[in-house]
Short mmCIF file of C-alpha atoms in Angstrom, two decimals:
data_model
loop_
_atom_site.label_atom_id
_atom_site.label_comp_id
_atom_site.label_asym_id
_atom_site.label_seq_id
_atom_site.Cartn_x
_atom_site.Cartn_y
_atom_site.Cartn_z
CA MET A 478 -42.54 -19.01 -164.84
CA GLY A 479 -45.56 -18.31 -167.22
CA SER A 480 -47.20 -21.18 -168.88
CA ASP A 481 -46.51 -19.58 -172.26
CA VAL A 482 -42.76 -19.97 -171.71
CA ILE A 483 -41.00 -23.36 -173.08
CA ARG A 484 -37.77 -24.11 -171.30
CA LEU A 485 -35.31 -25.76 -173.37
CA GLY A 486 -32.25 -27.43 -172.41
CA SER A 487 -28.97 -27.78 -174.45
CA ARG A 488 -25.28 -28.62 -174.30
CA GLY A 489 -23.09 -25.23 -174.32
CA SER A 490 -21.14 -26.02 -177.90
CA LYS A 491 -21.46 -23.83 -180.68
CA LEU A 492 -23.31 -26.64 -182.65
CA ALA A 493 -25.53 -27.47 -179.72
CA LEU A 494 -26.73 -23.95 -179.55
CA TRP A 495 -27.26 -23.54 -183.38
CA GLN A 496 -29.64 -26.61 -182.96
CA ALA A 497 -31.21 -25.14 -179.91
CA GLU A 498 -31.64 -21.79 -181.59
CA HIS A 499 -33.03 -23.15 -184.56
CA VAL A 500 -35.82 -25.09 -182.88
CA ARG A 501 -36.46 -21.93 -180.55
CA THR A 502 -37.11 -19.87 -183.74
CA GLU A 503 -39.26 -22.48 -185.46
CA VAL A 504 -41.26 -22.71 -182.26
CA THR A 505 -42.04 -19.48 -181.76
CA ARG A 506 -42.74 -18.46 -185.16
CA HIS A 507 -45.04 -21.40 -185.30
CA THR A 508 -47.06 -21.23 -181.93
CA GLY A 509 -46.01 -17.63 -180.85
CA ARG A 510 -44.91 -19.30 -177.47
CA LYS A 511 -41.47 -17.99 -176.07
CA VAL A 512 -38.92 -20.46 -175.73
CA GLU A 513 -35.91 -19.90 -173.05
CA ILE A 514 -32.55 -21.80 -173.24
CA THR A 515 -30.84 -23.12 -170.68
CA LYS A 516 -27.05 -24.45 -170.95
CA ILE A 517 -26.34 -27.88 -169.22
CA LYS A 518 -22.90 -29.48 -169.26
CA THR A 519 -22.72 -33.32 -169.82
CA THR A 520 -20.51 -36.04 -168.67
CA GLY A 521 -19.25 -36.04 -172.47
CA ASP A 522 -18.43 -32.19 -172.61
CA MET A 523 -16.36 -32.51 -169.15
CA ILE A 524 -14.29 -35.45 -170.19
CA LEU A 525 -11.89 -34.29 -173.06
CA ASP A 526 -8.69 -35.99 -172.34
CA VAL A 527 -9.68 -39.46 -172.81
CA PRO A 528 -11.00 -41.24 -176.35
CA LEU A 529 -14.84 -41.71 -176.04
CA ALA A 530 -14.48 -45.69 -176.63
CA LYS A 531 -12.58 -45.71 -173.41
CA VAL A 532 -15.13 -43.64 -171.38
CA GLY A 533 -17.47 -46.34 -172.16
CA GLY A 534 -21.21 -46.19 -170.80
CA LYS A 535 -24.37 -44.82 -173.07
CA GLY A 536 -25.76 -41.17 -172.93
CA LEU A 537 -22.33 -39.50 -172.57
CA PHE A 538 -23.92 -36.19 -174.19
CA VAL A 539 -27.75 -36.50 -172.83
CA LYS A 540 -27.84 -37.98 -169.28
CA GLU A 541 -27.84 -34.76 -167.60
CA ILE A 542 -30.15 -33.08 -169.91
CA GLU A 543 -32.63 -36.00 -169.45
CA GLU A 544 -32.14 -35.61 -165.71
CA ALA A 545 -33.29 -31.88 -165.86
CA LEU A 546 -36.28 -32.80 -167.82
CA LEU A 547 -37.37 -35.51 -165.50
CA SER A 548 -36.99 -33.11 -162.53
CA ASP A 549 -39.23 -30.48 -164.39
CA ARG A 550 -36.46 -27.93 -164.69
CA ILE A 551 -36.75 -27.91 -168.38
CA ASP A 552 -39.67 -28.68 -170.70
CA LEU A 553 -37.85 -29.71 -173.98
CA ALA A 554 -34.67 -31.13 -175.30
CA VAL A 555 -32.63 -30.91 -178.47
CA HIS A 556 -30.29 -33.75 -179.26
CA SER A 557 -28.24 -34.82 -182.45
CA MET A 558 -29.80 -38.39 -182.60
CA LYS A 559 -26.71 -40.12 -183.11
CA ASP A 560 -26.17 -39.00 -179.32
CA VAL A 561 -29.09 -40.41 -178.19
CA PRO A 562 -29.21 -44.18 -176.61
CA THR A 563 -31.96 -46.59 -177.67
CA ASP A 564 -33.39 -47.10 -174.16
CA LEU A 565 -34.89 -43.89 -172.89
CA PRO A 566 -35.43 -43.45 -169.26
CA GLY A 567 -39.19 -43.99 -168.16
CA GLY A 568 -41.43 -40.68 -168.36
CA LEU A 569 -39.45 -39.29 -171.38
CA GLU A 570 -40.00 -39.72 -175.41
CA ILE A 571 -38.54 -38.65 -178.76
CA VAL A 572 -41.93 -37.04 -180.11
CA CYS A 573 -40.19 -35.91 -183.40
CA ILE A 574 -37.20 -35.90 -185.53
CA THR A 575 -36.47 -33.16 -187.80
CA ARG A 576 -35.60 -33.29 -191.59
CA ARG A 577 -32.14 -34.45 -191.96
CA GLU A 578 -29.38 -32.58 -192.81
CA ASP A 579 -26.55 -34.20 -195.09
CA PRO A 580 -25.90 -37.49 -193.26
CA ARG A 581 -22.14 -37.93 -194.92
CA ASP A 582 -18.88 -37.96 -193.26
CA ALA A 583 -16.66 -34.79 -194.57
CA PHE A 584 -13.08 -34.83 -195.11
CA LEU A 585 -10.82 -31.74 -194.16
CA SER A 586 -7.49 -31.16 -194.63
CA VAL A 587 -5.23 -27.86 -195.01
CA LYS A 588 -2.87 -29.52 -197.83
CA HIS A 589 -4.78 -32.16 -199.54
CA ALA A 590 -8.07 -32.03 -201.56
CA ARG A 591 -9.33 -35.75 -201.34
CA LEU A 592 -8.95 -38.65 -198.94
CA GLU A 593 -7.17 -40.45 -202.09
CA GLU A 594 -4.64 -38.02 -201.96
CA LEU A 595 -3.17 -38.21 -198.40
CA PRO A 596 0.16 -39.26 -198.47
CA LYS A 597 1.61 -42.97 -197.24
CA CYS A 598 1.36 -42.81 -192.95
CA ALA A 599 -0.22 -39.56 -192.87
CA LYS A 600 -2.07 -38.72 -189.54
CA VAL A 601 -5.89 -38.48 -189.66
CA GLY A 602 -8.09 -37.10 -186.65
CA THR A 603 -11.18 -38.85 -185.30
CA SER A 604 -12.87 -39.81 -182.45
CA SER A 605 -14.81 -42.20 -183.79
CA LEU A 606 -14.24 -46.01 -183.81
CA ARG A 607 -16.53 -46.30 -186.85
CA ARG A 608 -14.56 -43.67 -188.95
CA GLN A 609 -11.62 -45.24 -187.90
CA THR A 610 -12.57 -48.78 -188.92
CA GLN A 611 -13.74 -47.85 -192.46
CA LEU A 612 -10.67 -45.54 -193.05
CA LEU A 613 -8.32 -48.24 -192.10
CA SER A 614 -10.05 -51.12 -194.13
CA LEU A 615 -9.19 -48.75 -196.97
CA ARG A 616 -5.91 -47.29 -196.08
CA PRO A 617 -4.36 -49.40 -193.26
CA ASP A 618 -1.08 -47.38 -193.70
CA LEU A 619 -2.59 -44.23 -192.09
CA GLU A 620 -2.05 -43.17 -188.55
CA ILE A 621 -5.20 -42.45 -186.45
CA GLY A 622 -4.94 -39.60 -183.90
CA GLN A 623 -7.82 -39.36 -181.49
CA LEU A 624 -9.51 -36.02 -181.92
CA ARG A 625 -12.00 -34.56 -179.20
CA GLY A 626 -13.39 -31.19 -178.61
CA ASN A 627 -15.95 -29.18 -180.12
CA LEU A 628 -16.19 -28.57 -183.68
CA ASP A 629 -14.00 -25.35 -183.71
CA THR A 630 -11.36 -26.93 -181.39
CA ARG A 631 -11.02 -30.05 -183.82
CA ILE A 632 -10.79 -27.45 -186.85
CA ARG A 633 -8.10 -25.56 -185.00
CA LYS A 634 -6.20 -28.65 -184.31
CA MET A 635 -5.55 -29.52 -187.72
CA GLU A 636 -5.04 -26.41 -189.19
CA GLU A 637 -2.29 -25.80 -186.60
CA GLY A 638 -0.78 -28.96 -188.32
CA GLN A 639 -1.51 -31.66 -185.52
CA TYR A 640 -3.16 -33.71 -188.24
CA ASP A 641 -2.77 -34.00 -192.06
CA ALA A 642 -6.60 -34.36 -192.35
CA ILE A 643 -9.66 -35.05 -189.68
CA LEU A 644 -13.06 -36.58 -190.55
CA LEU A 645 -16.17 -34.85 -189.08
CA ALA A 646 -19.87 -35.18 -189.68
CA ALA A 647 -20.83 -32.80 -192.49
CA ALA A 648 -24.32 -31.81 -190.93
CA GLY A 649 -22.57 -29.80 -188.10
CA LEU A 650 -20.48 -28.00 -190.33
CA ARG A 651 -23.17 -27.01 -192.79
CA ARG A 652 -25.33 -26.04 -189.95
CA LEU A 653 -22.48 -23.59 -188.76
CA GLY A 654 -22.16 -22.11 -192.27
CA TRP A 655 -18.81 -23.93 -192.32
CA GLU A 656 -19.45 -26.10 -195.34
CA GLY A 657 -16.44 -24.15 -197.19
CA LYS A 658 -14.20 -25.80 -195.05
CA ILE A 659 -15.19 -29.44 -196.33
CA ARG A 660 -12.58 -30.51 -199.08
CA GLN A 661 -14.71 -33.66 -199.60
CA TYR A 662 -17.90 -35.30 -198.84
CA LEU A 663 -17.34 -39.05 -198.11
CA PRO A 664 -19.73 -41.24 -200.17
CA THR A 665 -22.03 -43.39 -197.78
CA ASP A 666 -20.72 -46.82 -199.56
CA LEU A 667 -17.09 -45.71 -198.61
CA SER A 668 -17.98 -44.50 -195.20
CA ILE A 669 -21.40 -45.65 -193.79
CA PRO A 670 -22.49 -42.57 -191.51
CA ALA A 671 -23.13 -43.25 -187.67
CA ILE A 672 -26.67 -44.10 -186.63
CA GLY A 673 -29.03 -40.84 -186.58
CA GLN A 674 -26.30 -38.83 -188.12
CA GLY A 675 -27.70 -35.45 -189.28
CA ALA A 676 -30.93 -35.72 -187.76
CA LEU A 677 -32.24 -33.89 -184.52
CA GLY A 678 -34.45 -35.37 -181.88
CA ILE A 679 -36.54 -33.38 -179.46
CA GLU A 680 -37.10 -35.15 -176.41
CA ILE A 681 -39.99 -34.24 -173.78
CA ARG A 682 -41.45 -35.64 -170.77
CA THR A 683 -44.51 -38.20 -172.19
CA ALA A 684 -47.05 -36.46 -169.95
CA ASP A 685 -46.39 -33.00 -171.01
CA ALA A 686 -49.27 -32.61 -173.89
CA ARG A 687 -48.73 -28.95 -174.25
CA THR A 688 -45.10 -29.19 -175.44
CA ARG A 689 -45.71 -31.84 -177.37
CA GLU A 690 -48.22 -30.19 -179.53
CA ALA A 691 -46.01 -27.17 -179.86
CA VAL A 692 -43.28 -29.17 -181.67
CA ALA A 693 -45.24 -31.74 -183.71
CA PHE A 694 -45.00 -29.76 -186.74
CA LEU A 695 -41.08 -30.10 -186.56
CA ASP A 696 -41.33 -34.15 -187.20
CA ASP A 697 -40.40 -35.04 -190.66
CA SER A 698 -41.83 -38.87 -191.41
CA ASP A 699 -39.16 -39.65 -193.88
CA THR A 700 -36.47 -39.01 -191.73
CA ALA A 701 -38.09 -40.47 -188.55
CA PHE A 702 -38.55 -43.91 -190.42
CA ALA A 703 -34.95 -44.14 -191.71
CA VAL A 704 -33.64 -43.25 -188.09
CA ARG A 705 -36.05 -45.86 -186.69
CA ALA A 706 -34.68 -48.31 -188.88
CA GLU A 707 -31.23 -47.29 -187.82
CA ARG A 708 -32.07 -47.31 -184.25
CA GLY A 709 -33.31 -50.93 -184.67
CA PHE A 710 -30.00 -52.02 -185.89
CA LEU A 711 -28.46 -50.17 -182.77
CA LYS A 712 -30.56 -51.63 -180.23
CA ARG A 713 -30.12 -55.27 -181.01
CA LEU A 714 -26.46 -54.79 -180.91
CA GLU A 715 -26.48 -52.66 -177.84
CA GLY A 716 -24.19 -50.49 -178.97
CA GLY A 717 -23.26 -46.98 -178.03
CA CYS A 718 -21.48 -44.56 -179.97
CA GLN A 719 -18.21 -45.70 -179.12
CA VAL A 720 -18.42 -48.92 -180.87
CA PRO A 721 -17.22 -49.80 -184.63
CA ILE A 722 -20.95 -50.16 -186.00
CA ALA A 723 -22.78 -48.01 -188.45
CA ALA A 724 -26.07 -47.74 -190.41
CA HIS A 725 -27.57 -45.63 -192.75
CA GLY A 726 -31.51 -45.83 -193.89
CA THR A 727 -32.88 -44.32 -196.98
CA ILE A 728 -36.58 -43.97 -197.97
CA ALA A 729 -37.99 -44.20 -201.65
CA GLY A 730 -41.27 -45.14 -203.15
CA GLY A 731 -42.57 -46.24 -199.52
CA ILE A 732 -39.67 -48.53 -199.14
CA VAL A 733 -36.83 -48.03 -196.32
CA THR A 734 -33.59 -49.64 -197.15
CA LEU A 735 -31.17 -49.91 -194.60
CA VAL A 736 -27.06 -50.66 -195.07
CA GLY A 737 -25.34 -51.52 -191.94
CA LEU A 738 -21.78 -52.43 -190.74
CA ILE A 739 -19.86 -53.83 -187.85
CA GLY A 740 -16.31 -53.81 -188.10
CA ARG A 741 -12.50 -54.23 -186.06
CA PRO A 742 -11.36 -51.05 -185.07
CA ASP A 743 -8.08 -51.85 -187.09
CA GLY A 744 -10.01 -52.12 -190.27
CA SER A 745 -8.89 -55.61 -190.91
CA GLU A 746 -12.40 -57.29 -191.06
CA ILE A 747 -15.69 -55.56 -191.99
CA LEU A 748 -19.00 -57.18 -192.41
CA ARG A 749 -21.82 -55.03 -194.21
CA GLY A 750 -25.24 -55.93 -195.18
CA ARG A 751 -28.40 -54.64 -196.64
CA ARG A 752 -32.07 -54.95 -196.00
CA SER A 753 -35.15 -53.34 -197.44
CA GLY A 754 -39.09 -53.36 -196.60
CA ASN A 755 -42.46 -51.40 -195.73
CA LEU A 756 -42.05 -48.14 -193.49
CA SER A 757 -44.04 -50.12 -190.92
CA GLU A 758 -41.33 -52.78 -190.43
CA ALA A 759 -38.52 -49.75 -190.29
CA GLU A 760 -37.24 -51.08 -186.75
CA SER A 761 -37.60 -54.92 -187.58
CA ILE A 762 -35.82 -54.28 -190.59
CA GLY A 763 -33.03 -53.04 -188.48
CA VAL A 764 -33.14 -55.83 -185.99
CA ALA A 765 -33.02 -58.44 -188.77
CA LEU A 766 -30.00 -56.82 -190.47
CA ALA A 767 -28.15 -56.56 -186.86
CA GLU A 768 -28.97 -60.28 -186.17
CA GLU A 769 -27.50 -61.30 -189.73
CA LEU A 770 -24.37 -59.39 -189.11
CA LEU A 771 -24.01 -60.94 -185.40
CA SER A 772 -24.47 -64.42 -187.24
CA ARG A 773 -21.75 -63.67 -189.88
CA GLY A 774 -19.19 -62.78 -187.20
CA GLY A 775 -20.38 -59.83 -185.70
CA LYS A 776 -20.92 -61.23 -182.34
CA LYS A 777 -17.23 -62.19 -181.95
CA ILE A 778 -16.14 -58.84 -183.26
CA LEU A 779 -18.13 -56.66 -180.74
CA ASP A 780 -17.44 -59.30 -177.91
CA GLU A 781 -13.43 -58.53 -178.47
CA VAL A 782 -13.98 -54.51 -178.65
CA TYR A 783 -16.07 -54.89 -175.68
CA ARG A 784 -13.28 -56.69 -173.86
CA GLU A 785 -10.56 -55.12 -174.64
CA SER A 786 -12.14 -51.20 -173.80
CA GLY A 787 -13.27 -52.94 -170.38
CA GLN A 788 -17.16 -52.52 -170.94
#
């Protein structure tokens, strides 16, 4: 294959391919180099009949793609940062994080315009313990239904009447041009987003200087610092995307502010905290906030969650 061709690995979902096409277009426009997309099926794509929290493990949506990078079958991968574990395989690196799309959770429903308008005991679909925890703390009467599959599958299930409402990341819907389906954006103080939600990460082999140079322009420093703080929080908690934790970083005037959460899946107990500091301290702010929540009872909650899920 010619040295001017960059091989990009992507999951095969509509959203993953949109993200891959977006990066392909930008890289070609910026560097003139050709980018070819290879579809790769991940463990998370193959196991659709089991809730993610029960599958266990980390990197369910990235492992096979990282293996393709390490074996030199592809040169770069585009990931949703919320899917990327904090410990990367040796020889691989997230070299840039793109400008963040809307990080909020979105409320979708055929009949109801807002979360507050859901009738008593309505059924809400989500595959996220993080969303479930925060939702049940507000509305313990609601019934949570496990919702897996690609975005179009999830929306179809709602439209068929299997759920009164569903919760999804606003970013994916907006990227696909489906923001018209969003009835309500949930404020981040009501539903703290997942770590890295709305941000894309570009992963390459550390030694591949040519690809690094080709994608460097995609990095957005504010997003990168915010996500670094969030991932510091995640790393200290040793959590994957299947545990009831959340963190969201924002940048203003050279200061990063991080809000974080640990909760019980039934919403009966939620611990929240907030920390701020200089950009250079982004990761350590995340670690410090995690330590604070662990000491306030978060360790007990997470130990119970892991025990119940057999992780």
